[in-house]
Amino acid sequence: MRAALRAYVEARVERLGCGLAYPVCDYSEWTGDVHRGALRTDSGCGDYEVVAWTEAGVVGLAYEKGFGPIDNLGLTPDTVTGGPEDVRPAVPGLPSELEPAFQLAVGKLDTVSDLYKGKLPNKRMYSELLAGVGFWLHGDRVAGTLFDDPKCPGAKRLVPWGMLQNGRLPFYVIGELAPLAAERARTVEAPIHAIIDAVVDRRLQGPTEFTPDEIATLLVKPPDPKQLLGVQRLLQKVGITWPGSPELPPEPPLPRPLINPFTGKPYSEPEIERLMKRNA
């Protein structure tokens, strides 16, 4: 959970224009709190993973574009439901104590609907909940399809969660840029990463706020006011506020209908909510 919170805060801090060049994840969404919650991170190209936690343990699910339950978990258009049971095969042997974490993770997955055009006689529409690989952690027990086939599609998005370095995701997640990112973190970006670590550690003890000195280091150049407000809103969601804990104005609604420029069709409400979080 510490690594999830740190990754989320790091991505928000990067949007302040403080000089942080390579956040460990650009697109991330937070749900819940430090005791029961979930973090979804996206590649921006259709791949994503969700890691959810409760007091009992952790559940992780991931999706690589084109490899959902039908392609990766042995389901068919006749057996998928668009519900949690579609992806349960990714976490075989899931302890009952982890069911709440599983449901939290499932709640952050996408669903796709299509008309089945294969050889089976049923030509009906079907919905498929999108995840093709997973893991669970309960005490000293771990399992999941990630361990059964660590090279299966989507597994590379979960592997970093088993490579944490002092409660922090490794730069491995950004591929060929990892060495450069690690070197910058060790040198020119060290003061920024120190602030992120300090704020995250304070938040684990309870709600906190940036100190004036921390803000002075992060805001060398005044950020765009709209961008700053978006960052403040998203950090407030995880219990981290600005000095003086200012009362933030409500977020204005986007106009409806909002048209997807790539498809020419209106965005759904969940898509609009996700778009607003990504652009903040």
C-alpha positions as MATLAB code, in Angstrom:
seq = 'MRAALRAYVEARVERLGCGLAYPVCDYSEWTGDVHRGALRTDSGCGDYEVVAWTEAGVVGLAYEKGFGPIDNLGLTPDTVTGGPEDVRPAVPGLPSELEPAFQLAVGKLDTVSDLYKGKLPNKRMYSELLAGVGFWLHGDRVAGTLFDDPKCPGAKRLVPWGMLQNGRLPFYVIGELAPLAAERARTVEAPIHAIIDAVVDRRLQGPTEFTPDEIATLLVKPPDPKQLLGVQRLLQKVGITWPGSPELPPEPPLPRPLINPFTGKPYSEPEIERLMKRNA';
ca = [
       0.000    0.000    0.000;
       2.883    2.383    0.751;
       4.222    1.844   -2.772;
       0.762    2.504   -4.237;
       0.361    5.752   -2.300;
       3.857    6.871   -3.224;
       3.316    6.169   -6.925;
       0.057    8.128   -6.851;
       1.618   11.126   -5.066;
       4.660   11.052   -7.355;
       2.437   11.250  -10.437;
       0.555   14.232   -8.971;
       3.749   16.064   -7.965;
       5.135   15.632  -11.495;
       2.164   17.659  -12.810;
       3.351   20.675  -10.804;
       6.238   21.226  -13.228;
       8.803   20.778  -10.449;
      11.361   19.085  -12.706;
      10.415   15.481  -11.986;
      10.961   13.938  -15.415;
      10.050   10.269  -15.056;
       7.264    9.462  -12.597;
       6.968    5.744  -12.040;
       3.413    5.862  -13.413;
       1.762    8.692  -15.345;
      -1.879    7.639  -15.351;
      -3.205    6.498  -12.004;
      -6.522    6.443  -10.143;
      -6.974    6.062   -6.396;
      -9.966    4.546   -4.610;
     -10.549    4.212   -0.867;
      -7.913    4.956    1.766;
      -4.674    3.618    3.212;
      -6.520    0.831    5.025;
      -8.850   -0.384    2.272;
      -8.329    0.861   -1.235;
      -7.056    0.315   -4.752;
      -4.704    1.901   -7.256;
      -5.172    1.526  -10.993;
      -2.318    2.517  -13.298;
      -2.649    2.734  -17.091;
      -0.131    2.594  -19.901;
      -2.126    5.080  -21.958;
      -2.387    2.447  -24.712;
      -5.103    0.190  -23.283;
      -3.036   -1.879  -20.820;
      -3.476   -1.456  -17.071;
      -3.190   -3.078  -13.669;
      -5.118   -2.717  -10.423;
      -3.685   -3.461   -6.999;
      -6.162   -3.498   -4.095;
      -5.558   -3.940   -0.385;
      -7.359   -4.471    2.896;
      -6.145   -5.375    6.369;
      -6.148   -9.022    5.211;
      -3.803   -8.689    2.227;
      -3.443   -7.697   -1.415;
      -5.028   -8.671   -4.737;
      -3.607   -7.633   -8.108;
      -5.220   -7.931  -11.557;
      -3.821   -6.838  -14.903;
      -4.904   -6.560  -18.517;
      -2.838   -6.471  -21.680;
      -4.840   -5.194  -24.627;
      -6.476   -8.100  -26.437;
      -5.935  -10.638  -23.650;
      -8.929  -10.745  -21.354;
     -10.729  -13.754  -19.834;
     -11.664  -15.209  -23.249;
      -8.111  -15.110  -24.578;
      -6.158  -15.653  -21.368;
      -8.352  -17.464  -18.850;
     -10.162  -20.050  -20.960;
     -13.637  -18.490  -20.951;
     -15.925  -18.259  -24.000;
     -18.490  -15.680  -25.156;
     -21.132  -18.035  -23.763;
     -19.592  -18.153  -20.285;
     -18.430  -14.575  -19.660;
     -20.866  -12.430  -17.697;
     -19.240   -9.009  -17.508;
     -19.009   -9.565  -13.736;
     -16.425  -10.568  -11.110;
     -16.592  -14.286  -11.940;
     -15.021  -13.549  -15.338;
     -11.669  -12.764  -13.719;
     -11.754  -15.014  -10.650;
      -9.749  -17.693  -12.562;
      -6.816  -15.236  -12.466;
      -6.608  -15.672   -8.674;
      -7.160  -19.403   -8.045;
      -7.376  -20.433   -4.405;
      -8.257  -16.899   -3.284;
      -8.785  -16.996    0.521;
     -12.210  -15.833    1.665;
     -10.515  -13.137    3.757;
      -9.342  -11.487    0.528;
     -12.773  -11.340   -1.101;
     -13.232   -7.628   -0.172;
      -9.863   -6.797   -1.782;
     -10.823   -8.825   -4.854;
     -14.080   -6.886   -5.175;
     -12.210   -3.592   -4.815;
      -9.861   -4.589   -7.638;
     -12.711   -5.806   -9.849;
     -14.476   -2.478   -9.377;
     -11.641   -0.695  -11.213;
     -11.620   -2.966  -14.281;
     -13.000   -2.044  -17.693;
     -15.730   -4.004  -19.457;
     -16.064   -4.485  -23.207;
     -19.209   -5.565  -25.060;
     -19.260   -7.092  -28.530;
     -21.254   -9.345  -30.827;
     -19.810  -12.842  -30.938;
     -18.937  -13.750  -34.542;
     -17.199  -17.088  -33.999;
     -18.211  -20.687  -34.727;
     -20.456  -21.216  -31.713;
     -24.184  -21.050  -32.507;
     -24.885  -18.222  -30.054;
     -24.542  -14.899  -31.910;
     -25.700  -12.756  -28.993;
     -23.951   -9.735  -27.525;
     -21.599  -10.530  -24.684;
     -19.755   -8.444  -22.072;
     -16.283   -9.293  -20.857;
     -14.635   -7.880  -17.727;
     -11.069   -7.102  -18.729;
      -8.264   -8.765  -16.783;
      -6.180  -11.742  -17.845;
      -3.691  -12.337  -15.037;
      -3.572  -11.858  -11.272;
      -2.047  -12.615   -7.896;
      -3.013  -12.567   -4.239;
      -1.027  -12.130   -1.035;
      -2.367  -13.244    2.367;
       0.118  -13.348    5.219;
       3.054  -15.406    3.965;
       0.956  -17.105    1.260;
       0.945  -15.982   -2.374;
      -0.623  -17.447   -5.512;
      -2.227  -16.550   -8.837;
      -1.757  -17.030  -12.546;
       1.130  -14.549  -12.388;
       3.125  -17.286  -10.644;
       1.771  -20.077  -12.848;
       2.893  -18.306  -16.029;
       5.002  -15.185  -15.292;
       5.415  -14.505  -19.022;
       1.716  -14.500  -19.905;
       0.181  -11.340  -21.422;
      -0.262   -8.689  -18.755;
       2.143  -10.266  -16.269;
       4.815   -7.621  -16.832;
       2.455   -5.019  -15.369;
       2.255   -6.936  -12.084;
       5.885   -8.052  -11.785;
       7.106   -4.669  -10.404;
       4.798   -5.074   -7.391;
       7.024   -7.964   -6.353;
      10.177   -5.856   -6.787;
       9.464   -3.044   -4.317;
      12.477   -1.090   -3.101;
      11.961    0.419    0.357;
       8.229    0.713   -0.196;
       8.641    2.135   -3.695;
       7.946    0.796   -7.167;
      11.124    0.282   -9.193;
      11.753    2.309  -12.323;
      11.579   -1.041  -14.140;
       7.995   -0.122  -15.001;
       9.128    2.518  -17.519;
      11.272    0.124  -19.557;
      14.301    1.439  -21.410;
      14.143    4.772  -19.570;
      14.664    3.053  -16.215;
      18.463    3.650  -15.934;
      18.097    7.345  -16.782;
      15.190    7.742  -14.375;
      17.107    6.027  -11.569;
      20.148    8.243  -12.141;
      18.060   11.424  -12.107;
      16.307   10.271   -8.924;
      19.699    9.755   -7.281;
      21.071   13.156   -8.354;
      19.115   16.191   -9.610;
      15.698   14.946   -8.462;
      16.833   13.726   -5.038;
      15.277   16.696   -3.118;
      11.910   16.103   -4.816;
      11.896   12.392   -4.075;
      12.884   13.129   -0.464;
       9.826   15.370   -0.121;
       7.561   12.712   -1.635;
       8.915   10.091    0.776;
       8.458   12.397    3.758;
       4.889   13.364    2.848;
       3.896    9.744    2.168;
       5.378    8.561    5.481;
       3.515   11.303    7.357;
       0.290   10.365    5.585;
       0.632    6.771    6.736;
       0.360    8.136   10.282;
      -2.723   10.237    9.463;
      -3.894   13.144    7.240;
      -1.083   15.597    6.555;
      -0.159   18.665    4.531;
       2.888   19.931    2.713;
       5.101   22.269    4.719;
       5.870   25.754    3.340;
       9.482   24.698    2.715;
       8.330   21.636    0.756;
       6.029   23.784   -1.370;
       8.853   26.261   -2.013;
      11.050   23.421   -3.304;
       8.322   21.927   -5.514;
       7.009   25.198   -6.951;
      10.190   26.786   -8.261;
       8.049   28.190  -11.063;
       4.384   29.029  -10.414;
       2.290   26.316  -12.086;
      -0.778   26.980  -14.173;
      -3.555   27.795  -11.642;
      -5.959   25.299  -13.205;
      -3.315   22.569  -13.154;
      -2.437   23.373   -9.544;
      -6.079   23.178   -8.503;
      -6.438   19.776  -10.189;
      -3.380   18.440   -8.337;
      -4.659   19.826   -5.041;
      -8.019   18.101   -5.525;
      -6.444   14.725   -6.270;
      -3.992   14.914   -3.367;
      -6.775   15.947   -1.010;
      -8.503   12.707   -2.012;
      -5.720   10.747   -0.269;
      -5.553   13.010    2.769;
      -2.717   15.307    1.681;
      -3.431   19.034    1.611;
      -1.716   22.356    1.064;
      -0.463   24.611    3.900;
      -3.500   26.005    5.677;
      -5.720   23.304    4.151;
      -7.567   25.670    1.784;
     -11.173   24.979    0.966;
     -11.156   23.921   -2.686;
     -13.949   24.992   -5.029;
     -16.110   22.177   -6.432;
     -14.999   20.651   -9.711;
     -17.124   21.998  -12.583;
     -18.953   19.364  -14.665;
     -17.868   18.723  -18.229;
     -20.408   19.551  -20.957;
     -22.697   16.732  -22.101;
     -22.577   14.958  -24.422;
     -18.775   14.760  -24.546;
     -17.711   13.221  -27.854;
     -14.760   10.863  -28.194;
     -12.743   12.336  -31.107;
     -11.454    8.883  -32.086;
     -14.802    7.103  -32.306;
     -17.231    9.978  -32.878;
     -19.454    8.529  -30.109;
     -20.296   10.065  -26.713;
     -18.153    9.082  -23.733;
     -19.928    7.117  -21.006;
     -20.047    8.636  -17.504;
     -17.316    6.291  -16.151;
     -15.124    7.225  -19.135;
     -15.674   10.948  -18.475;
     -14.746   10.504  -14.818;
     -11.583    8.640  -15.777;
     -10.707   11.277  -18.386;
     -11.000   14.072  -15.832;
      -8.695   12.215  -13.418;
      -6.097   11.566  -16.112;
      -6.028   15.211  -17.255;
      -5.724   16.639  -13.768;
];
